[in-house]
PDB file of C-alpha atoms in Angstrom:
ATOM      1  CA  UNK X1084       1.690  13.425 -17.277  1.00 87.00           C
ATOM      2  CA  UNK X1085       3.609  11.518 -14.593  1.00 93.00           C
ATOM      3  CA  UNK X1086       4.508   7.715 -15.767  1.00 95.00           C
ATOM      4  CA  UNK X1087       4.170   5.897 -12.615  1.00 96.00           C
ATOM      5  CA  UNK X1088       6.414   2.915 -11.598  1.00 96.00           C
ATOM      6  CA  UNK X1089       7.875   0.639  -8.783  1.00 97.00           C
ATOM      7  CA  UNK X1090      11.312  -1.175  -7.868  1.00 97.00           C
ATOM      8  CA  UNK X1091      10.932  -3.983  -5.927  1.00 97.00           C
ATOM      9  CA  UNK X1092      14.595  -5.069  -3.899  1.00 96.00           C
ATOM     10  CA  UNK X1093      15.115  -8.544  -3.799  1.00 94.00           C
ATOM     11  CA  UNK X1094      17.644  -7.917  -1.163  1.00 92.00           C
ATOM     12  CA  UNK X1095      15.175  -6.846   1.643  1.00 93.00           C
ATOM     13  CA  UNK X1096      12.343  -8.930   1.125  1.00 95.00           C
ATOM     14  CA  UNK X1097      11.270 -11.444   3.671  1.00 93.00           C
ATOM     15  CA  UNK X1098       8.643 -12.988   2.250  1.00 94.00           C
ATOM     16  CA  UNK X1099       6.013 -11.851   4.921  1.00 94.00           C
ATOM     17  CA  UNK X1100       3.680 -11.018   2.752  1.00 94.00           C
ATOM     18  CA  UNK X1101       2.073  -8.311   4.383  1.00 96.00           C
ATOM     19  CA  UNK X1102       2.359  -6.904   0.677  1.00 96.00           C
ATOM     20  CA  UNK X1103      -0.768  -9.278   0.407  1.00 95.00           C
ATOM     21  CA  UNK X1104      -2.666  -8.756   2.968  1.00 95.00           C
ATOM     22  CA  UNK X1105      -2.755  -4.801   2.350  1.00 96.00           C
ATOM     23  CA  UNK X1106      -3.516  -5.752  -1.693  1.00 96.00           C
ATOM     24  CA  UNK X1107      -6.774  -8.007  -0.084  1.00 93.00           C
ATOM     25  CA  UNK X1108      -8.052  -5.213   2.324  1.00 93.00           C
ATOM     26  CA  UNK X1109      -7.559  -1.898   0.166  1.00 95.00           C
ATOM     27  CA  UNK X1110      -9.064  -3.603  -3.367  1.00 95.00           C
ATOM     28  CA  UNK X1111     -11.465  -6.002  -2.104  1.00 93.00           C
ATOM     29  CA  UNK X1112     -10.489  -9.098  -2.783  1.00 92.00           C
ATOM     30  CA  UNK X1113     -12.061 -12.304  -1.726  1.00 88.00           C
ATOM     31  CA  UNK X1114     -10.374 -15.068  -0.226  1.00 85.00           C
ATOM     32  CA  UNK X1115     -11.130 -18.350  -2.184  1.00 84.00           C
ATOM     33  CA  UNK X1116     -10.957 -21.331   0.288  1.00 82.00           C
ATOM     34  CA  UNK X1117      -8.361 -24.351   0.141  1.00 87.00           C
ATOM     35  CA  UNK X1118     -11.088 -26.205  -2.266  1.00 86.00           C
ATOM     36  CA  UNK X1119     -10.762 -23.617  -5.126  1.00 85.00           C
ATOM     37  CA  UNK X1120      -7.282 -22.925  -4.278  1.00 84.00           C
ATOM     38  CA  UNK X1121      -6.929 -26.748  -4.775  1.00 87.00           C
ATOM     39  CA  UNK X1122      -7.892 -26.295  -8.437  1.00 87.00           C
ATOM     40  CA  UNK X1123      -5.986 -23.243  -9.381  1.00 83.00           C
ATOM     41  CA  UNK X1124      -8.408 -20.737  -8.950  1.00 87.00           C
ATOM     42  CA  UNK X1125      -6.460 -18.859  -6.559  1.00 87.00           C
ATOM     43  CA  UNK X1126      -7.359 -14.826  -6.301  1.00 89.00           C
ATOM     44  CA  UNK X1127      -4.522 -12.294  -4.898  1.00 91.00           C
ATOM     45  CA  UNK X1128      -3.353  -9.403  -6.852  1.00 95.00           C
ATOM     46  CA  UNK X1129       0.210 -10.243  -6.101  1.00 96.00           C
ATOM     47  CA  UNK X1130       2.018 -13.059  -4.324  1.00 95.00           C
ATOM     48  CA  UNK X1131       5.234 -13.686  -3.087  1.00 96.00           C
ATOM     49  CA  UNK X1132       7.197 -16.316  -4.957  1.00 94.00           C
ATOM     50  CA  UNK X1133       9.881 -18.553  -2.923  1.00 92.00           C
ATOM     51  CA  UNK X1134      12.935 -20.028  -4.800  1.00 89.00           C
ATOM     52  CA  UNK X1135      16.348 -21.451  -3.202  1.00 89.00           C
ATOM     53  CA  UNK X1136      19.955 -20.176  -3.506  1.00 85.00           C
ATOM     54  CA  UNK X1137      22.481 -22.218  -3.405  1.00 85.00           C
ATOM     55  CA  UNK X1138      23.640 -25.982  -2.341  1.00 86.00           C
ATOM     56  CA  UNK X1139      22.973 -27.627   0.874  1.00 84.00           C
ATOM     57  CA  UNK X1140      24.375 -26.778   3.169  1.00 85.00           C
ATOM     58  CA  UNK X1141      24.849 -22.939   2.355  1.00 87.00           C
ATOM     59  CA  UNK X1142      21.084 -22.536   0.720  1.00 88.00           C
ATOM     60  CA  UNK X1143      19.319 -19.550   1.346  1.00 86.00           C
ATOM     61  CA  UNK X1144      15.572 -18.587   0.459  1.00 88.00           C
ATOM     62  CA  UNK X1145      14.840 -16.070  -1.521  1.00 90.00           C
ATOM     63  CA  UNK X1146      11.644 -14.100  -2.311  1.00 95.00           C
ATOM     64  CA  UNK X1147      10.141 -11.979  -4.907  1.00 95.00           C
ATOM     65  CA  UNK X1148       7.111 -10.215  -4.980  1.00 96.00           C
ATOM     66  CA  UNK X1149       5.506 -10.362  -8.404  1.00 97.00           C
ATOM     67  CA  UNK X1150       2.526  -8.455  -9.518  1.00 96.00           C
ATOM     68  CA  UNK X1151       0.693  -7.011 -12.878  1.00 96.00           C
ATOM     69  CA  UNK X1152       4.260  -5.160 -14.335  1.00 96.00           C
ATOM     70  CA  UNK X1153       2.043  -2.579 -16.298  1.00 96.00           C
ATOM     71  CA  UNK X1154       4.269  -3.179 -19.420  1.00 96.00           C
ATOM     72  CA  UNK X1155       4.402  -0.216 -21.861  1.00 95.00           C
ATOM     73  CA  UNK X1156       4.095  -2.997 -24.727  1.00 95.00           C
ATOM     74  CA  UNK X1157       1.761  -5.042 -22.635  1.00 95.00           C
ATOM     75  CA  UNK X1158       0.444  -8.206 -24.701  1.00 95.00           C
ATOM     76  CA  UNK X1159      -3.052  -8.579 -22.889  1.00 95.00           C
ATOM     77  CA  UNK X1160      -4.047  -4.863 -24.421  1.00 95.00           C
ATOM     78  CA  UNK X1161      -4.431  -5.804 -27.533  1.00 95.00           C
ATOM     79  CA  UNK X1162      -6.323  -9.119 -27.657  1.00 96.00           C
ATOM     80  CA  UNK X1163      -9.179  -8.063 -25.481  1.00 95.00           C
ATOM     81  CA  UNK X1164     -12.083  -8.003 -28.096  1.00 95.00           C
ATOM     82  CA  UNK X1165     -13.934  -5.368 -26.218  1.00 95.00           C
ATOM     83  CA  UNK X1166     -10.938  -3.069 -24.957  1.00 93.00           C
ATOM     84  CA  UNK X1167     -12.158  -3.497 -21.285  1.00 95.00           C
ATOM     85  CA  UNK X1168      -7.743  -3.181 -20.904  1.00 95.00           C
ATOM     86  CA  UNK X1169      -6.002  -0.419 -22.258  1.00 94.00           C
ATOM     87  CA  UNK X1170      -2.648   1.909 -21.879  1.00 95.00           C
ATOM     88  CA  UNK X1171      -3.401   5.277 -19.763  1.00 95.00           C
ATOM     89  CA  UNK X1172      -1.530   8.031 -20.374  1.00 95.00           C
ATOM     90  CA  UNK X1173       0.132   7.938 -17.172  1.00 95.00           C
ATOM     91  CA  UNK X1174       1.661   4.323 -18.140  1.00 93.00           C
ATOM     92  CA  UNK X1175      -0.800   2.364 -15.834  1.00 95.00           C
ATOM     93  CA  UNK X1176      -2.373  -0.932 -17.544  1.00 95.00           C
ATOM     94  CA  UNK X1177      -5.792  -0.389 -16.768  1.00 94.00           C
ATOM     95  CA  UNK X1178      -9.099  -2.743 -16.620  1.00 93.00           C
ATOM     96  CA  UNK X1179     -12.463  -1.747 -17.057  1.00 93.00           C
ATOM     97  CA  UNK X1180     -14.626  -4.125 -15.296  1.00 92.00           C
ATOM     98  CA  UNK X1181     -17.712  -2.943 -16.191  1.00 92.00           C
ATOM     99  CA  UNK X1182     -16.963  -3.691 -20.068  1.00 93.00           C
ATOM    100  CA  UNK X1183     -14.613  -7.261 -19.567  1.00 94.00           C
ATOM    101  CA  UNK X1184     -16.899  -9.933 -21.165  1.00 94.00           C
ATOM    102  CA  UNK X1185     -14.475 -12.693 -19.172  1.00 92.00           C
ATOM    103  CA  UNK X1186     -13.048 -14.082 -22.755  1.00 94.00           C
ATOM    104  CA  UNK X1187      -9.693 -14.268 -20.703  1.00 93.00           C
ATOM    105  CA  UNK X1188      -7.961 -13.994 -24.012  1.00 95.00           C
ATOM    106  CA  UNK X1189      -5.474 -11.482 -21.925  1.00 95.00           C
ATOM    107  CA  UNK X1190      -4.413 -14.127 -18.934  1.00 94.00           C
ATOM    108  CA  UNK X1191      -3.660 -16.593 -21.481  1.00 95.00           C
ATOM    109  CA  UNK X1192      -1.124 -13.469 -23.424  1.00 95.00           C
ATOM    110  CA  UNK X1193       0.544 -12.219 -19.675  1.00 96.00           C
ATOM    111  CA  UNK X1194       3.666 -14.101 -19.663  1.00 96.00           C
ATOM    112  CA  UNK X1195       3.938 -12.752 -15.887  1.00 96.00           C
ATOM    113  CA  UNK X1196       0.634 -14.631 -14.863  1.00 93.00           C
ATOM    114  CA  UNK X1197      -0.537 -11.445 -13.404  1.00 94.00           C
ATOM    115  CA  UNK X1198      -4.366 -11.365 -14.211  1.00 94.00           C
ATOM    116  CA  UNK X1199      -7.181 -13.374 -12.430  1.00 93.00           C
ATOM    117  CA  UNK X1200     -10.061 -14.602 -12.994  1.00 94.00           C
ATOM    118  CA  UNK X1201     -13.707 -14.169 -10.785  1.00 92.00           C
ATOM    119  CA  UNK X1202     -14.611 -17.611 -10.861  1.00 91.00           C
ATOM    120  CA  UNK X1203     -17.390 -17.107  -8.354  1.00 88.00           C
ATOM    121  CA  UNK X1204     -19.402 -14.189  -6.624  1.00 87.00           C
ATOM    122  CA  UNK X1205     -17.526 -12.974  -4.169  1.00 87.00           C
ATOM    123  CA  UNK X1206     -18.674 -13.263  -0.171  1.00 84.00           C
ATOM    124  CA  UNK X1207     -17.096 -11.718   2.988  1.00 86.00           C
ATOM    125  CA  UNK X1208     -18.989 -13.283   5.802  1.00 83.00           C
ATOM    126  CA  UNK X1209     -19.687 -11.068   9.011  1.00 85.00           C
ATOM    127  CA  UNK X1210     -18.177  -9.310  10.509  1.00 86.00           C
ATOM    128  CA  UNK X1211     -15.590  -8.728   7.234  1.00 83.00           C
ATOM    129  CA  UNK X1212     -17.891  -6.927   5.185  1.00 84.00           C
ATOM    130  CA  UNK X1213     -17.390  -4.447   7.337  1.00 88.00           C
ATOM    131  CA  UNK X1214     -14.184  -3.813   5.963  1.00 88.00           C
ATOM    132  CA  UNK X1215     -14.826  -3.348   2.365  1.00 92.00           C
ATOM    133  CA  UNK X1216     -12.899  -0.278   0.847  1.00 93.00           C
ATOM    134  CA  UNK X1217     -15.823   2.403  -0.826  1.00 92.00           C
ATOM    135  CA  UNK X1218     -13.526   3.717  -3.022  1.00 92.00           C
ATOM    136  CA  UNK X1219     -12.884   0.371  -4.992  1.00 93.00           C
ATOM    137  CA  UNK X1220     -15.860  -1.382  -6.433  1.00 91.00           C
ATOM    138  CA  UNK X1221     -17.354  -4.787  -5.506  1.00 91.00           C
ATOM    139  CA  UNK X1222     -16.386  -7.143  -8.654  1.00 91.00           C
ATOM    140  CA  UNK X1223     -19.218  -9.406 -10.075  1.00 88.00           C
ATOM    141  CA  UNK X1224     -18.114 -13.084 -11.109  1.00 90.00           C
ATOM    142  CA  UNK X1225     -16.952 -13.536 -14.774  1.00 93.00           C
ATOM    143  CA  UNK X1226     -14.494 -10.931 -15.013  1.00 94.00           C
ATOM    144  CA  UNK X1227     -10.669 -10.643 -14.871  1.00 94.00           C
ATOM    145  CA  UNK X1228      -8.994  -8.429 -12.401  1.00 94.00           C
ATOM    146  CA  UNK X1229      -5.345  -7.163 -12.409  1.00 95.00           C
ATOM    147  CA  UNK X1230      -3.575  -5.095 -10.134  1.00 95.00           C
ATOM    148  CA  UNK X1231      -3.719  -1.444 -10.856  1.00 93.00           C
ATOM    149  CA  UNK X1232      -0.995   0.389  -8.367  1.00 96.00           C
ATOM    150  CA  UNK X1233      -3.915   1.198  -6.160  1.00 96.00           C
ATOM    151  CA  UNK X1234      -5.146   3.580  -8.907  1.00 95.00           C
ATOM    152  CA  UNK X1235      -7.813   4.861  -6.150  1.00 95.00           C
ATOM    153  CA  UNK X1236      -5.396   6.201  -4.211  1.00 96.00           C
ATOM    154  CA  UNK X1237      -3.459   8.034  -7.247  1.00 96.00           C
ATOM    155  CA  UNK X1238      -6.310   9.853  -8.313  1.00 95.00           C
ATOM    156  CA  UNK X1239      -6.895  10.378  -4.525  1.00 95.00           C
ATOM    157  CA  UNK X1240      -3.168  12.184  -4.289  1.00 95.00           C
ATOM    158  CA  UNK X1241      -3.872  14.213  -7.761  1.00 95.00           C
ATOM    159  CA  UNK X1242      -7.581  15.670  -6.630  1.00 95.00           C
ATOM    160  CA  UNK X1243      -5.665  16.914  -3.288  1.00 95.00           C
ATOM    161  CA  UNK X1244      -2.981  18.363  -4.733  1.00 95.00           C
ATOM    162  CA  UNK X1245      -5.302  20.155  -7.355  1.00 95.00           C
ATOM    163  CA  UNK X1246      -7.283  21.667  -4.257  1.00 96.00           C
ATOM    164  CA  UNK X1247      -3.509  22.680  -3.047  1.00 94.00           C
ATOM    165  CA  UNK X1248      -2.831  23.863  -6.634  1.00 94.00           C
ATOM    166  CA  UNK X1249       0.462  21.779  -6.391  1.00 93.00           C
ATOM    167  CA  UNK X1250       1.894  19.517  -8.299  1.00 91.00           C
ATOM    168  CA  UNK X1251       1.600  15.772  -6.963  1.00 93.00           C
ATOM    169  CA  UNK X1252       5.217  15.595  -4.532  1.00 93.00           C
ATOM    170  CA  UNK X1253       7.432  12.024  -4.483  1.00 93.00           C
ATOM    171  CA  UNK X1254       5.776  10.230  -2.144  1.00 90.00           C
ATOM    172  CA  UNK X1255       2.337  12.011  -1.712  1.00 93.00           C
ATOM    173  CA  UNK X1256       0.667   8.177  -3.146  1.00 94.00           C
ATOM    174  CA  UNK X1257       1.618   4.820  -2.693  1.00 93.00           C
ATOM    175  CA  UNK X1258       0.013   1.551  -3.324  1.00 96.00           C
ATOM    176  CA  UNK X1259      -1.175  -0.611  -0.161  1.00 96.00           C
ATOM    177  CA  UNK X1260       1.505  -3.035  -1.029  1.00 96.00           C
ATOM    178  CA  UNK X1261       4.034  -0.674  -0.691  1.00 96.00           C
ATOM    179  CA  UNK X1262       2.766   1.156   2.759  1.00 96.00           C
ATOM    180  CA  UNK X1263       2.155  -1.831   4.031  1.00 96.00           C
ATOM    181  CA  UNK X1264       6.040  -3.358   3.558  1.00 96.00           C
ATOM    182  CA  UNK X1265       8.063  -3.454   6.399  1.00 95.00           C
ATOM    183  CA  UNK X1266      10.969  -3.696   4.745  1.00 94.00           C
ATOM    184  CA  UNK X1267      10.707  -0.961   2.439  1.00 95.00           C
ATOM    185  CA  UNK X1268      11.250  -3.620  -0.454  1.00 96.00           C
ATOM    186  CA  UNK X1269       8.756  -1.927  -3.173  1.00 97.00           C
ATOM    187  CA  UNK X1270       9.029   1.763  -3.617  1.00 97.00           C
ATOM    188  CA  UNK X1271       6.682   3.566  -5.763  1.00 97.00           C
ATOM    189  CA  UNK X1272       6.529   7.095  -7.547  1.00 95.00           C
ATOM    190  CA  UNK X1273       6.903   8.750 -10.817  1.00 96.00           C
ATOM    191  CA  UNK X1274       9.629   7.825 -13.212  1.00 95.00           C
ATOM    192  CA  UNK X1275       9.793  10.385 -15.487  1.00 94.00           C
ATOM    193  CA  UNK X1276      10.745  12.442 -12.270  1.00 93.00           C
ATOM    194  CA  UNK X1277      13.972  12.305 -12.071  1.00 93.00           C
ATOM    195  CA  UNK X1278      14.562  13.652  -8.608  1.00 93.00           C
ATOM    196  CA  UNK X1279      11.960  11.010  -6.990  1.00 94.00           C
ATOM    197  CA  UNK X1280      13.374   7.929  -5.284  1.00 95.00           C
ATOM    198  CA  UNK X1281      11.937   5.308  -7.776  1.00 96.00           C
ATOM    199  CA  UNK X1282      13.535   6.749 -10.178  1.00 95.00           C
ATOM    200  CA  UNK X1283      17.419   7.065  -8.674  1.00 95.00           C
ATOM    201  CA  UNK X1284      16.887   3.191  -7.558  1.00 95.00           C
ATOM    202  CA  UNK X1285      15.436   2.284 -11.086  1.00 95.00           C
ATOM    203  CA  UNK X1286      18.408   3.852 -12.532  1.00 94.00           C
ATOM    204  CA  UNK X1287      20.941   1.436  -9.979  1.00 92.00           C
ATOM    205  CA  UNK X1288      23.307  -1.229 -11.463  1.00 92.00           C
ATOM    206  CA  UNK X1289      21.229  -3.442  -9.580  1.00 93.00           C
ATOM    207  CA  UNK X1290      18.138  -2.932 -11.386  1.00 95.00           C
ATOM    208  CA  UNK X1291      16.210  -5.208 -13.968  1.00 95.00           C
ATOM    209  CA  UNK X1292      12.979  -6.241 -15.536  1.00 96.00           C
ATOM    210  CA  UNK X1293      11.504  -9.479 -15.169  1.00 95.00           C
ATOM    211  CA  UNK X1294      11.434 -11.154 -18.670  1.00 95.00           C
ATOM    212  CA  UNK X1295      12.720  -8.376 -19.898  1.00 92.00           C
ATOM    213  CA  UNK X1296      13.695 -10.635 -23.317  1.00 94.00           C
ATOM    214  CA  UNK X1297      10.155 -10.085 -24.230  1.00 95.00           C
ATOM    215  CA  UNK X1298      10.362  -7.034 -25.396  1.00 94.00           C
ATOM    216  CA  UNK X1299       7.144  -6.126 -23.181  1.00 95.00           C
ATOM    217  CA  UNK X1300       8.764  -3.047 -21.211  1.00 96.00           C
ATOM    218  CA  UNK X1301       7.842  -3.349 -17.776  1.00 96.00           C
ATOM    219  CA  UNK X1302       7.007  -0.231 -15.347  1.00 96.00           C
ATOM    220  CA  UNK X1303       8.458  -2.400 -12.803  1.00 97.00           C
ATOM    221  CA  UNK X1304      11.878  -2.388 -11.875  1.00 97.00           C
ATOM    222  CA  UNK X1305      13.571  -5.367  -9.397  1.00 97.00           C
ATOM    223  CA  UNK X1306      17.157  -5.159  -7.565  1.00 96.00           C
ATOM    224  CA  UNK X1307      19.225  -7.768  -7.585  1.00 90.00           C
ATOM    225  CA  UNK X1308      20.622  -9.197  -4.774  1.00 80.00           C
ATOM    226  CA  UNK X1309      24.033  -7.092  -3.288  1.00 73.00           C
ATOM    227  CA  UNK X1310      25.619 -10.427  -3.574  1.00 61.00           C
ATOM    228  CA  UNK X1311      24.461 -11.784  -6.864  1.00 49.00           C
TER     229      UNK X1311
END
């Protein structure tokens, strides 16, 4: 089984955010207006968080994408009282939305604030529901939603390779976020291979897991600034 990962380097991110705009358009997601927005109900799979470097006048911004770390000892698995999230074998921390009863007992245990909820029934006015991915579902209201490394697009990758009768290759799948990057910031693959390029950068000096104290074991890796 591959154990799929990412590493995220602080050092080229920009903070465009085009990370988030790919996230929206492959999985669907809804914008929710400055009104709910207002009230905390914001809805993006993962956002871009801005925090300053320094003293004035040599201050910097810096930026770091954060999304759903798919922790090996993830805390929101094992509170959900109908097991709508779970572990896969291939390390992802999945959601079944079909069987999440909205308790939200599992956003209240992510200490990475990673998992939102559907406050309302989603809409995509004309001509945007044009755009709506078929190979990700249309969420009803009530239910949490994660990210999921573009799990669509993994399976995607496996089911052509089986047709090849090859083994999935280092970069044959990547999640929209990471495509979508300019910068090349996040870099995704398999970490148990140790040949692919996720897994030499997860492997750097420069490399760390957010919270890491917390003994949940991220899949996701981040680089530390060159400088820092």
């Amino acid at each position: 089984m591959p154990q799929w990962g990412m590493t995220i380097d602080l050092d080229r991110c920009t903070g465009c955010e085009a990370c988030m705009v790919a996230c929206h358009a492959e999985n669907n997601l809804p914008t929710v207006g400055p009104e709910q927005a207002a009230m905390g109900r914001t809805h993006q799979w993962i956002r871009v968080e801005r925090y300053w470097e320094g003293e004035f006048p040599n201050i910097r911004a810096r930026f770091m994408p954060v999304m759903c770390q798919q922790c090996d000892a993830a805390p929101c698995e094992p509170v959900c009282p109908v097991n709508a999230t779970y572990h896969t074998p291939e390390g992802l921390n999945a959601q079944v939305y079909n069987r999440c009863v909205g308790t939200r007992f599992c956003a209240n245990n992510c200490p990475y604030t990673a998992r939102y909820f559907t406050w309302f029934t989603p809409e995509w006015p004309s001509p945007l529901n044009e755009q709506l991915n078929p190979d990700v579902s249309v969420r009803s209201s009530g239910i949490m939603e994660k990210c999921t490394f573009c799990v669509q697009r993994i399976r995607r990758a496996q089911d052509t390779a089986k047709d090849e009768e090859r083994g999935v290759r280092d970069g044959d799948t990547q999640p929209a976020c990471a495509q979508a990057c300019p910068a090349k910031v996040l870099v995704f693959g398999d970490l148990s291979d140790l040949d692919s390029e996720v897994s030499h950068l997860a492997h750097s000096r420069r490399g760390y897991r957010l919270l890491e104290e917390l003994g949940t074991r991220p899949r996701v890796v981040y680089l530390k600034e060159a400088d820092a």
